[in-house]
């Protein structure tokens, strides 16, 4: 009898699948912490560096030369490293209007970027050389992978001379679009913007987040999605099932040898986001150990990445580096599981079997 | 070729109490339901009766999804969750050895399929991942489920497929999402999605009609379908756009007309969190049930008018299948089995940490 009564109660509650009775183990101001300590600084930094990139590509076009090209390339590298921490925020403003794809069209399974960018360069397509008309074209033509080919791919040395004039204008248009999308992100996360308020002030009548538990759920999902993306979309395809199947050219940004910078800054981003959310301070010692175990995995992943010696193009086939990258994959998978299985349970989130990643 | 190793003794496991039940042949008329689930760390397909009691359990090598059912011949095919490498054909009364069906090397199963009415063919939605196009694989159900060929689904990411009442046309929901096995379940083309319903003559493979959503709804992935009493296609969607947008998730397509979408009340639409996991029409064909595991609810709709009829709560509830007039049997990822109608619900098996976690779909045999 009692059993039946309990059963009926459980059914009647009908709590949303990822917002169970958020206990005191969820920091009530988690949205505020995440926004102020992690998101806003990350998107503002990204916006700043893309602004510099616009400047450097502009200078290169105005006065082509080896030094100017080097500076543009170095600023591109800074942009990628600033993108890493932003790229893991795959919800809200980064998802709206396909911003993620506009900034970083990846994975590019069918090599669309290379084909389209080479097409634009061969034709000297004027509609790709102004930011407004470029925005209307394929997303593969306007993100970081496209700009990487323009700045580092075959023929990029012509950027140092007058014969690279068109190529340079196209690079400047991409940089301008990156800066525009980055500015939109920064605006959407600005303290007085609607999304910022929804994320930081969850409430029953909030259209997006009804409780701190839902904000925590969004944060957890961003962490696991970010780790999965780095492993499954960025590292594993290039690593292949065995050394014969390895191919560094399937990794993102191998031409500029920024693959491991990208993954490294994404891992640092995950650690920074966990830190900002302060999950640990609301957990007891035993559950706090979950966070430590995850951070342990990520620190070792970072260390292994730093130890990779060969450039990305060959690191996946070189025996020693391959072992390091494989280790990174294992560590990222471990950290992801710790978050999705243990951390989410410890803070009282139940990620539904069907709701989490259904079909 | 990769084989699905199934131990016949395990296959024939009958749940406790089943020994007291009459022989299968004598209860052929009783309502039986088929679903995939995770039970104590093991993936399986399970047949349950209308009280939610286990009748037959078939181990699966990985997570299952949905089923093709050949009701007159008492057999079914369980599909792996997409991108799936395996399917298993089996006798729903456990009389024969199951048959493993491996995906063609350059294809992956997409979780759903149908039998033709004469039981000769089984059709499965598949991904031709190198070409990035959907196909429908054709299998000879009279000859060990040998793959005979395929026809294009005329879209990307085909998901559920139905055989229409005419017995010759299949309708395929092209969800529009491109995937590639090297990248797991990553969605590769969100910016350029173009979901559709394709009506295909099963005999010729010819696309006889195609219906698409308005261009501004290109991220509204059409995934699951059910037929109402009049033979019209009802479908449920999953929105891949911004969470701040709440497009309608339930629609109907009548041949020769435009797709109609039914938002229902704002509160319910909001609760569904841009995600319908499964749809079913009741035994009368007049009531549609749409589950939203993210919202923890099942919403009901009048199939004549598209009017919203009511909702029931079911945390992580997803599987729905017709059990009676205006009523569905529903399963949840937390192990609950309930009988639900617009007016109320009755618990049959309670949720619990030890209970088998039911996966997306439940089918009536």
XYZ file of C-alpha atoms in Angstrom:
724
model
C 0.000 0.000 0.000
C 2.665 2.422 1.037
C 4.668 1.294 -1.929
C 1.804 2.199 -4.235
C 1.346 5.544 -2.614
C 5.012 6.376 -3.097
C 4.818 5.292 -6.687
C 1.885 7.579 -7.398
C 3.675 10.460 -5.754
C 6.733 9.963 -7.868
C 4.649 9.992 -11.012
C 2.691 13.017 -10.001
C 5.802 15.111 -9.515
C 6.742 14.957 -13.158
C 9.930 16.874 -12.736
C 11.732 17.875 -15.875
C 14.369 15.327 -16.688
C 17.417 17.463 -16.135
C 16.205 19.615 -13.311
C 15.567 17.366 -10.405
C 15.061 18.883 -7.025
C 18.268 20.860 -7.104
C 19.584 20.364 -3.644
C 21.860 22.671 -1.725
C 24.750 21.020 -3.568
C 24.090 23.337 -6.506
C 25.519 26.797 -5.957
C 22.440 29.073 -6.100
C 24.423 31.771 -7.896
C 26.089 29.375 -10.311
C 24.957 31.358 -13.361
C 26.442 34.545 -11.974
C 29.739 32.856 -11.176
C 30.031 31.132 -14.526
C 29.126 34.277 -16.447
C 31.311 36.708 -14.540
C 34.336 34.554 -13.904
C 34.491 32.525 -17.076
C 32.204 33.410 -19.930
C 32.428 37.165 -20.023
C 36.246 37.324 -19.750
C 36.556 34.624 -22.422
C 34.246 36.212 -24.968
C 35.659 39.681 -24.336
C 39.203 38.382 -24.863
C 38.139 36.609 -28.030
C 36.456 39.734 -29.299
C 39.596 41.743 -28.526
C 41.961 39.419 -30.347
C 39.726 39.174 -33.418
C 39.802 42.967 -33.477
C 43.607 42.800 -33.554
C 43.380 40.224 -36.331
C 41.365 42.685 -38.422
C 44.113 45.231 -37.836
C 46.949 42.870 -38.745
C 45.335 41.547 -41.922
C 44.541 45.146 -42.902
C 48.175 46.142 -42.396
C 49.339 43.149 -44.389
C 47.110 44.133 -47.316
C 48.197 47.781 -47.124
C 51.932 46.971 -46.929
C 52.637 43.343 -47.842
C 55.887 41.890 -46.595
C 57.396 38.963 -44.719
C 57.188 40.662 -41.351
C 53.597 41.734 -41.842
C 52.676 38.188 -42.878
C 54.395 36.800 -39.801
C 52.466 39.193 -37.610
C 49.157 38.260 -39.193
C 49.964 34.586 -38.715
C 50.976 35.110 -35.087
C 47.747 36.982 -34.435
C 45.845 34.130 -36.041
C 47.502 31.792 -33.526
C 46.430 34.105 -30.686
C 42.901 34.053 -32.087
C 42.813 30.256 -32.071
C 44.053 30.169 -28.480
C 41.336 32.636 -27.478
C 38.744 30.605 -29.372
C 39.509 27.433 -27.378
C 37.867 28.583 -24.122
C 34.949 30.161 -26.011
C 34.345 27.095 -28.182
C 33.179 24.976 -25.263
C 30.235 27.313 -24.587
C 27.896 25.580 -27.004
C 24.589 26.964 -25.827
C 22.792 30.290 -26.036
C 24.577 32.950 -28.094
C 27.194 30.626 -29.588
C 24.471 28.357 -30.957
C 22.076 31.063 -32.101
C 22.278 32.079 -35.746
C 24.760 29.249 -36.371
C 27.549 31.322 -34.809
C 29.628 28.308 -33.914
C 29.609 27.109 -37.532
C 30.369 30.603 -38.829
C 33.375 30.823 -36.524
C 34.621 27.284 -36.726
C 33.134 25.038 -39.364
C 34.254 21.695 -37.995
C 34.217 18.736 -38.333
C 34.562 19.112 -42.060
C 34.220 15.470 -43.007
C 33.967 16.041 -46.714
C 36.691 18.663 -47.071
C 34.246 21.404 -47.982
C 36.467 24.199 -46.648
C 39.465 23.309 -48.776
C 37.374 22.889 -51.910
C 35.416 26.103 -51.482
C 38.325 28.260 -50.345
C 40.474 27.101 -53.253
C 37.551 27.835 -55.560
C 37.220 31.377 -54.217
C 40.969 31.994 -54.509
C 41.141 30.605 -58.044
C 38.227 32.703 -59.237
C 39.169 35.747 -57.153
C 35.508 35.881 -56.197
C 34.840 39.511 -55.214
C 31.772 38.540 -53.203
C 34.059 36.737 -50.764
C 36.295 39.754 -50.306
C 33.861 42.049 -48.522
C 32.564 41.150 -45.067
C 28.889 41.792 -45.850
C 28.723 39.598 -48.949
C 31.003 36.959 -47.422
C 28.549 36.587 -44.533
C 25.883 35.463 -46.989
C 28.089 32.715 -48.407
C 28.792 29.212 -47.142
C 29.870 28.971 -43.492
C 32.890 26.956 -44.657
C 34.286 30.096 -46.330
C 34.228 32.397 -43.345
C 35.580 30.752 -40.220
C 38.938 30.004 -38.633
C 39.620 26.909 -40.790
C 39.087 28.982 -43.957
C 41.358 31.746 -42.708
C 43.947 29.190 -41.737
C 44.182 27.939 -45.308
C 44.403 31.485 -46.640
C 47.212 32.417 -44.220
C 49.092 29.107 -44.052
C 47.962 26.908 -46.961
C 49.650 26.392 -50.307
C 50.197 29.713 -52.068
C 50.014 31.693 -48.827
C 53.598 32.955 -49.297
C 52.265 35.244 -52.025
C 50.609 37.248 -49.242
C 54.034 38.802 -48.620
C 53.953 40.437 -52.061
C 51.692 42.346 -54.386
C 50.539 39.192 -56.212
C 48.668 38.185 -53.038
C 46.392 41.236 -53.109
C 43.127 39.358 -53.632
C 44.058 36.623 -51.189
C 44.840 39.273 -48.621
C 41.539 41.081 -49.089
C 39.725 37.779 -48.652
C 41.677 37.152 -45.422
C 40.711 40.593 -44.152
C 37.058 39.912 -44.943
C 37.175 36.655 -42.976
C 38.874 38.426 -40.082
C 36.181 41.110 -40.137
C 33.459 38.460 -40.004
C 35.173 36.646 -37.150
C 35.383 39.941 -35.285
C 31.726 40.687 -35.985
C 30.570 37.299 -34.662
C 32.877 37.654 -31.639
C 31.456 41.108 -30.918
C 27.935 39.681 -31.102
C 28.926 37.034 -28.564
C 30.389 39.622 -26.236
C 27.268 41.772 -26.561
C 24.939 38.836 -25.911
C 26.868 38.071 -22.725
C 27.156 41.686 -21.582
C 25.686 42.203 -18.092
C 22.609 44.083 -19.305
C 21.833 41.770 -22.247
C 18.760 39.498 -22.114
C 20.656 36.223 -22.333
C 22.996 37.220 -19.541
C 20.013 37.982 -17.317
C 18.297 34.710 -18.154
C 21.430 32.730 -17.398
C 22.305 34.529 -14.185
C 18.780 34.955 -12.788
C 16.932 31.690 -13.254
C 13.321 31.802 -12.080
C 9.974 30.167 -12.685
C 8.952 32.780 -15.241
C 12.338 32.842 -16.992
C 11.866 31.570 -20.546
C 15.158 29.644 -20.622
C 16.266 28.661 -17.141
C 13.781 28.057 -14.385
C 16.164 27.138 -11.586
C 19.868 27.102 -10.662
C 19.621 23.374 -11.375
C 18.863 24.089 -15.016
C 21.795 26.498 -15.232
C 24.008 23.843 -13.653
C 22.645 21.337 -16.174
C 23.554 23.664 -19.040
C 27.036 24.093 -17.601
C 27.559 20.353 -17.171
C 26.357 19.763 -20.717
C 28.784 22.381 -22.043
C 31.639 20.663 -20.217
C 30.845 17.196 -21.522
C 30.088 18.417 -25.027
C 33.376 20.335 -25.098
C 35.377 17.311 -24.002
C 33.616 15.037 -26.455
C 34.205 17.469 -29.284
C 37.919 17.801 -28.563
C 38.319 14.057 -28.425
C 35.882 12.758 -31.034
C 35.930 15.522 -33.616
C 39.438 16.928 -33.278
C 41.819 14.165 -32.177
C 40.411 10.704 -32.901
C 39.707 11.079 -36.637
C 43.353 11.972 -37.233
C 44.582 9.294 -34.859
C 42.673 6.516 -36.613
C 42.195 3.005 -35.236
C 45.846 2.101 -35.838
C 49.031 3.792 -37.101
C 48.253 2.828 -40.695
C 45.001 4.729 -40.511
C 46.507 7.797 -38.857
C 46.440 11.013 -40.853
C 47.368 14.366 -39.340
C 45.620 16.120 -42.204
C 42.322 15.075 -40.719
C 43.028 17.190 -37.621
C 41.793 20.769 -37.428
C 44.376 23.506 -38.048
C 47.276 21.180 -38.890
C 48.596 23.576 -41.531
C 49.365 26.172 -38.890
C 50.366 23.480 -36.389
C 47.798 24.872 -33.989
C 45.870 21.624 -33.470
C 47.313 21.003 -30.029
C 47.040 24.661 -29.049
C 43.370 24.462 -29.872
C 42.786 21.271 -27.882
C 44.964 22.512 -25.035
C 43.069 25.766 -24.673
C 39.802 23.846 -24.782
C 40.988 21.655 -21.922
C 42.112 24.724 -20.000
C 38.703 26.163 -20.718
C 36.958 23.141 -19.233
C 39.109 23.444 -16.123
C 38.416 27.170 -15.903
C 34.696 26.642 -16.279
C 34.642 23.990 -13.541
C 36.604 26.336 -11.331
C 34.255 29.250 -12.009
C 31.180 27.165 -11.217
C 32.682 26.239 -7.818
C 31.012 22.863 -7.737
C 33.540 21.697 -5.194
C 32.739 24.225 -2.518
C 29.171 22.933 -2.298
C 30.105 19.270 -2.068
C 31.292 17.236 0.871
C 34.774 15.829 0.910
C 33.915 12.550 -0.787
C 32.050 14.220 -3.629
C 34.654 16.940 -3.859
C 37.081 14.175 -4.728
C 35.120 13.662 -7.956
C 36.129 17.125 -9.091
C 39.734 16.451 -8.138
C 39.790 13.209 -10.076
C 38.475 14.953 -13.167
C 40.981 17.782 -12.860
C 43.733 15.196 -12.428
C 42.805 13.619 -15.765
C 42.718 16.977 -17.491
C 46.053 18.147 -16.062
C 47.712 15.008 -17.304
C 46.072 15.404 -20.685
C 47.492 18.925 -20.903
C 50.938 17.692 -19.903
C 50.862 14.975 -22.546
C 49.841 17.515 -25.170
C 52.736 19.766 -24.211
C 55.132 16.867 -24.631
C 54.110 16.205 -28.220
C 57.209 16.980 -30.247
C 56.304 16.591 -33.902
C 54.058 19.053 -35.730
C 50.394 18.085 -35.898
C 50.749 16.892 -39.465
C 53.036 14.024 -38.429
C 52.450 13.673 -34.678
C 49.578 11.248 -35.138
C 51.810 8.767 -36.970
C 55.046 9.177 -34.991
C 55.098 6.321 -32.457
C 55.920 8.301 -29.324
C 53.715 11.266 -30.093
C 50.933 8.956 -31.132
C 51.036 7.364 -27.701
C 50.824 10.816 -26.115
C 47.813 11.794 -28.203
C 46.142 8.449 -27.495
C 46.639 9.090 -23.824
C 45.008 12.508 -24.184
C 42.000 10.812 -25.777
C 41.707 8.357 -22.898
C 42.069 11.086 -20.293
C 39.435 13.267 -21.969
C 37.048 10.345 -22.089
C 37.671 9.642 -18.426
C 37.082 13.260 -17.445
C 33.927 13.385 -19.525
C 32.556 10.285 -17.823
C 33.413 11.607 -14.415
C 31.427 14.743 -15.160
C 28.428 13.139 -16.839
C 28.090 10.231 -14.441
C 29.546 11.216 -11.092
C 29.591 14.985 -10.871
C 26.074 15.402 -12.228
C 24.798 12.817 -9.745
C 26.704 14.442 -6.878
C 25.062 17.796 -7.478
C 21.660 16.159 -7.799
C 21.152 16.305 -11.554
C 19.719 13.224 -13.163
C 20.529 13.180 -16.816
C 17.795 11.066 -18.365
C 18.660 8.038 -20.442
C 16.336 9.292 -23.165
C 16.557 13.005 -22.537
C 20.327 13.280 -22.527
C 21.218 12.281 -26.042
C 18.191 10.766 -27.621
C 17.291 10.111 -31.185
C 31.397 -10.008 -41.165
C 30.616 -9.089 -37.625
C 28.155 -11.437 -36.027
C 25.831 -10.948 -33.147
C 26.504 -13.752 -30.755
C 23.361 -14.758 -29.019
C 23.102 -17.596 -26.617
C 19.898 -19.430 -27.308
C 19.359 -20.203 -23.646
C 19.667 -16.523 -22.837
C 17.373 -15.679 -25.681
C 14.736 -17.937 -24.297
C 14.875 -16.463 -20.850
C 11.336 -15.987 -19.723
C 10.644 -13.698 -16.881
C 9.479 -14.885 -13.538
C 5.854 -16.006 -13.576
C 5.822 -16.582 -17.281
C 5.903 -20.309 -16.718
C 2.403 -20.023 -15.348
C 1.180 -18.238 -18.457
C -0.584 -20.250 -21.132
C 1.363 -21.327 -24.208
C 2.157 -18.505 -26.634
C -0.088 -19.872 -29.356
C -3.118 -19.654 -27.130
C -2.555 -16.024 -26.253
C -1.734 -14.765 -29.714
C -4.482 -12.184 -29.430
C -3.157 -10.548 -26.294
C -1.449 -7.206 -26.597
C 2.334 -7.473 -26.509
C 4.840 -4.667 -26.658
C 8.436 -4.533 -27.731
C 11.102 -2.112 -26.564
C 14.861 -1.748 -26.153
C 16.331 -1.214 -22.714
C 19.402 -1.209 -20.498
C 19.037 -3.801 -17.757
C 21.699 -4.034 -15.091
C 24.454 -2.949 -17.464
C 23.260 -5.101 -20.381
C 21.461 -3.959 -23.484
C 18.464 -5.977 -24.555
C 15.192 -6.027 -26.455
C 12.253 -7.063 -24.343
C 8.672 -8.068 -24.972
C 6.233 -7.125 -22.247
C 2.517 -7.683 -21.842
C -0.073 -5.025 -21.179
C 0.722 -5.103 -17.476
C 4.376 -4.430 -18.168
C 5.512 -7.951 -17.293
C 8.462 -9.424 -19.159
C 7.574 -12.132 -21.651
C 10.740 -12.494 -23.677
C 14.217 -10.995 -23.487
C 16.744 -10.832 -26.310
C 20.279 -9.663 -25.480
C 21.721 -7.023 -27.809
C 25.398 -6.261 -28.268
C 24.886 -2.512 -27.879
C 22.152 0.041 -27.366
C 19.013 -0.762 -29.365
C 16.500 1.662 -30.771
C 13.336 0.645 -32.614
C 11.880 -2.331 -34.479
C 10.392 -3.510 -37.732
C 7.437 -5.757 -36.933
C 5.850 -8.438 -39.104
C 2.773 -9.032 -36.987
C 1.101 -11.766 -39.076
C 4.243 -13.892 -39.013
C 5.096 -13.125 -35.393
C 8.566 -11.803 -36.019
C 10.475 -8.569 -35.611
C 13.820 -6.936 -36.324
C 15.571 -5.007 -33.579
C 17.795 -2.188 -34.804
C 20.858 -0.748 -33.127
C 20.740 2.885 -32.217
C 22.067 5.037 -35.021
C 24.709 4.993 -36.331
C 24.124 1.265 -35.990
C 26.180 -1.622 -37.237
C 23.753 -4.400 -36.398
C 20.157 -5.536 -36.483
C 18.697 -8.792 -35.209
C 15.672 -10.602 -36.640
C 13.835 -12.812 -34.176
C 10.625 -14.690 -33.542
C 8.501 -12.830 -31.016
C 7.400 -16.125 -29.476
C 10.983 -17.285 -29.123
C 10.478 -20.308 -31.362
C 13.427 -19.804 -33.716
C 17.059 -18.880 -33.573
C 17.599 -15.123 -34.025
C 19.311 -13.980 -37.216
C 22.046 -11.345 -37.064
C 21.981 -8.731 -39.807
C 25.188 -6.745 -40.176
C 25.093 -3.302 -41.758
C 26.725 -3.155 -45.188
C 30.350 -1.980 -44.735
C 29.650 1.483 -46.120
C 26.234 1.899 -44.525
C 24.933 2.366 -40.994
C 21.466 1.542 -39.703
C 19.440 4.498 -38.519
C 17.332 2.695 -35.955
C 14.018 2.097 -37.753
C 12.510 -0.142 -40.400
C 9.344 -1.809 -41.691
C 8.241 -5.079 -43.253
C 6.197 -5.126 -46.425
C 2.713 -6.456 -45.870
C 3.415 -9.787 -47.568
C 6.362 -10.314 -45.242
C 8.773 -10.770 -48.153
C 10.873 -7.665 -47.638
C 12.202 -5.704 -44.736
C 13.158 -2.079 -45.358
C 15.590 -0.209 -43.110
C 16.619 3.433 -43.015
C 20.382 3.723 -43.492
C 23.136 6.267 -43.996
C 25.415 6.153 -47.027
C 27.969 8.079 -45.024
C 30.670 8.602 -47.626
C 28.201 10.118 -50.058
C 26.337 11.885 -47.226
C 22.883 10.721 -48.359
C 20.106 8.667 -46.863
C 19.038 5.341 -48.297
C 16.489 2.651 -47.563
C 18.115 -0.781 -47.467
C 16.063 -3.665 -48.886
C 16.366 -7.062 -47.187
C 14.956 -10.417 -48.256
C 12.916 -11.545 -45.259
C 12.387 -14.955 -46.896
C 16.101 -15.627 -47.245
C 17.978 -14.888 -44.051
C 17.594 -11.117 -44.439
C 20.073 -10.964 -47.292
C 20.549 -7.397 -48.456
C 19.058 -7.095 -51.945
C 19.777 -3.438 -52.604
C 18.599 0.009 -51.653
C 16.873 3.110 -52.869
C 17.575 6.747 -51.983
C 15.501 8.264 -49.188
C 15.784 11.545 -51.084
C 17.266 13.342 -48.108
C 19.914 13.314 -45.397
C 19.619 11.459 -42.096
C 16.563 9.237 -42.684
C 15.075 8.104 -39.401
C 11.666 6.534 -38.887
C 9.832 4.931 -41.811
C 6.205 3.762 -42.096
C 4.269 1.637 -44.532
C 1.130 3.540 -45.539
C -2.339 2.010 -45.554
C -2.107 1.367 -49.311
C 0.508 -1.274 -48.494
C 2.899 -0.123 -51.211
C 4.097 3.352 -50.273
C 6.646 3.944 -47.560
C 6.992 7.317 -45.921
C 10.495 8.209 -44.704
C 11.247 11.012 -42.253
C 14.491 12.551 -43.456
C 15.627 14.213 -40.256
C 18.104 16.300 -42.228
C 21.076 15.762 -39.918
C 24.314 14.540 -41.508
C 26.534 12.225 -39.482
C 29.630 10.187 -40.235
C 30.759 7.160 -38.219
C 34.264 8.607 -37.779
C 32.694 11.439 -35.813
C 30.237 9.429 -33.738
C 26.949 11.178 -33.325
C 28.265 14.676 -34.088
C 25.842 16.676 -36.219
C 27.809 17.864 -39.213
C 25.473 20.145 -41.134
C 23.256 22.067 -38.744
C 23.571 25.266 -40.757
C 22.276 23.654 -43.945
C 19.739 21.093 -42.680
C 16.749 20.395 -44.924
C 14.399 17.878 -43.281
C 11.578 16.335 -45.304
C 8.994 13.592 -45.590
C 9.546 11.430 -48.660
C 6.857 9.092 -49.989
C 8.435 6.286 -51.930
C 6.912 3.477 -53.970
C 8.417 0.410 -52.297
C 8.205 -1.602 -55.518
C 10.082 0.837 -57.724
C 11.961 3.063 -55.272
C 10.446 6.062 -57.003
C 9.762 9.145 -54.895
C 6.083 9.844 -55.497
C 5.695 12.833 -53.209
C 7.851 14.958 -50.975
C 6.879 17.410 -48.261
C 9.165 19.913 -46.574
C 8.864 22.546 -43.895
C 9.113 26.274 -44.552
C 12.756 27.348 -45.087
C 12.884 29.241 -41.780
C 12.186 25.945 -40.016
C 15.120 24.150 -41.615
C 16.473 23.158 -38.197
C 13.256 21.426 -37.210
C 14.292 17.806 -37.611
C 11.363 15.510 -38.510
C 12.138 12.185 -36.909
C 9.228 10.059 -35.728
C 5.881 9.279 -37.294
C 2.593 7.466 -36.817
C -0.497 6.967 -39.010
C -3.957 8.062 -37.890
C -7.287 6.403 -38.699
C -7.519 8.282 -41.987
C -4.011 7.212 -43.003
C -2.486 10.658 -42.587
C 1.080 10.961 -41.338
C 1.628 12.550 -37.930
C 5.116 13.405 -36.887
C 7.179 14.697 -33.965
C 10.244 16.927 -34.284
C 13.462 17.824 -32.522
C 14.593 21.408 -32.928
C 18.292 21.965 -33.544
C 18.098 25.760 -33.387
C 18.329 28.139 -30.461
C 16.754 27.149 -27.161
C 15.221 30.611 -26.981
C 13.017 29.702 -29.944
C 10.059 27.382 -29.435
C 8.774 26.243 -32.826
C 5.840 23.782 -33.005
C 7.024 20.190 -32.618
C 4.003 18.224 -33.773
C 2.685 18.104 -37.319
C 0.463 16.327 -39.770
C 0.878 15.742 -43.449
C -2.026 14.832 -45.673
C -0.984 13.716 -49.141
C -1.153 16.443 -51.720
C -1.312 19.229 -49.155
C 1.104 21.366 -47.213
C 2.422 20.208 -43.848
C 0.386 21.512 -40.901
C 2.039 22.230 -37.553
C 0.268 22.240 -34.198
C 1.982 24.179 -31.405
C -0.524 23.369 -28.649
C -0.599 25.506 -25.501
C 2.478 27.658 -24.883
C 3.172 26.120 -21.477
C 3.200 22.589 -22.855
C 5.271 23.587 -25.876
C 7.776 25.244 -23.581
C 7.932 22.206 -21.322
C 8.734 19.917 -24.247
C 12.070 21.729 -24.571
C 12.192 21.518 -28.359
C 12.215 17.742 -28.264
C 9.718 15.028 -29.090
C 11.219 11.586 -28.568
C 8.521 9.273 -29.853
C 4.978 9.368 -31.246
C 2.137 6.841 -31.366
C -1.527 6.789 -32.373
C -4.009 4.958 -30.119
C -5.949 1.855 -31.228
C -8.826 3.946 -32.569
C -6.537 6.064 -34.704
C -8.120 9.195 -33.267
C -5.639 10.194 -30.571
C -1.952 10.954 -31.034
C 0.510 10.678 -28.157
C 3.849 12.551 -28.299
C 6.465 11.984 -25.643
C 9.079 14.478 -24.508
C 11.675 12.896 -22.234
C 13.305 16.305 -21.726
C 10.023 17.719 -20.529
C 9.098 14.544 -18.664
C 5.664 14.487 -20.273
C 3.380 12.854 -22.805
C 1.041 15.185 -24.701
C -2.125 14.015 -26.447
C -3.695 15.402 -29.614
C -6.929 14.929 -31.537
C -5.954 13.544 -34.954
C -9.008 15.047 -36.644
C -8.527 18.625 -35.534
C -4.974 18.787 -34.211
C -6.400 20.051 -30.945
C -4.367 19.463 -27.807
C -6.188 17.096 -25.457
C -4.051 16.978 -22.345
C -0.781 15.737 -20.896
C 0.583 13.302 -18.390
C 3.877 13.466 -16.537
C 6.471 10.753 -16.929
C 10.062 11.604 -15.967
C 12.386 10.637 -18.845
C 9.366 9.039 -20.517
C 9.824 8.248 -24.173
C 8.382 4.949 -25.438
C 4.687 5.108 -26.391
C 2.531 2.480 -28.101
C -1.231 2.015 -28.596
C -2.910 -0.090 -25.936
C -6.602 0.919 -26.088
C -8.956 3.590 -27.375
C -7.475 6.950 -26.374
C -4.753 5.257 -24.364
C -1.066 4.344 -24.765
C 1.380 2.195 -22.881
C 4.409 4.330 -22.026
C 7.898 3.510 -20.760
C 10.603 5.607 -19.148
C 14.365 5.697 -18.829
C 13.873 5.255 -15.095
C 12.099 1.955 -15.513
C 8.477 3.043 -15.203
C 5.731 1.468 -17.307
C 2.426 3.353 -17.262
C -0.856 3.301 -19.089
C -1.681 6.879 -20.043
C -4.565 8.762 -21.632
C -5.385 12.473 -21.883
C -7.448 12.074 -18.725
C -5.086 10.186 -16.460
C -2.385 7.626 -16.009
C -1.986 4.357 -14.172
C 1.342 3.055 -12.968
C 2.031 -0.574 -13.896
C 5.713 -0.905 -13.093
C 7.338 1.630 -10.877
C 10.488 3.548 -11.594
C 13.579 2.612 -9.651
C 17.344 2.600 -9.744
C 17.364 -1.181 -10.293
C 14.569 -1.246 -12.862
C 15.493 -1.670 -16.543
C 15.912 1.729 -18.236
C 13.635 1.782 -21.276
C 15.079 3.332 -24.393
C 13.382 5.630 -26.900
C 10.743 3.425 -28.490
C 8.008 0.995 -27.589
C 6.132 -0.858 -30.326
C 2.969 -2.876 -30.212
C 3.350 -6.264 -31.842
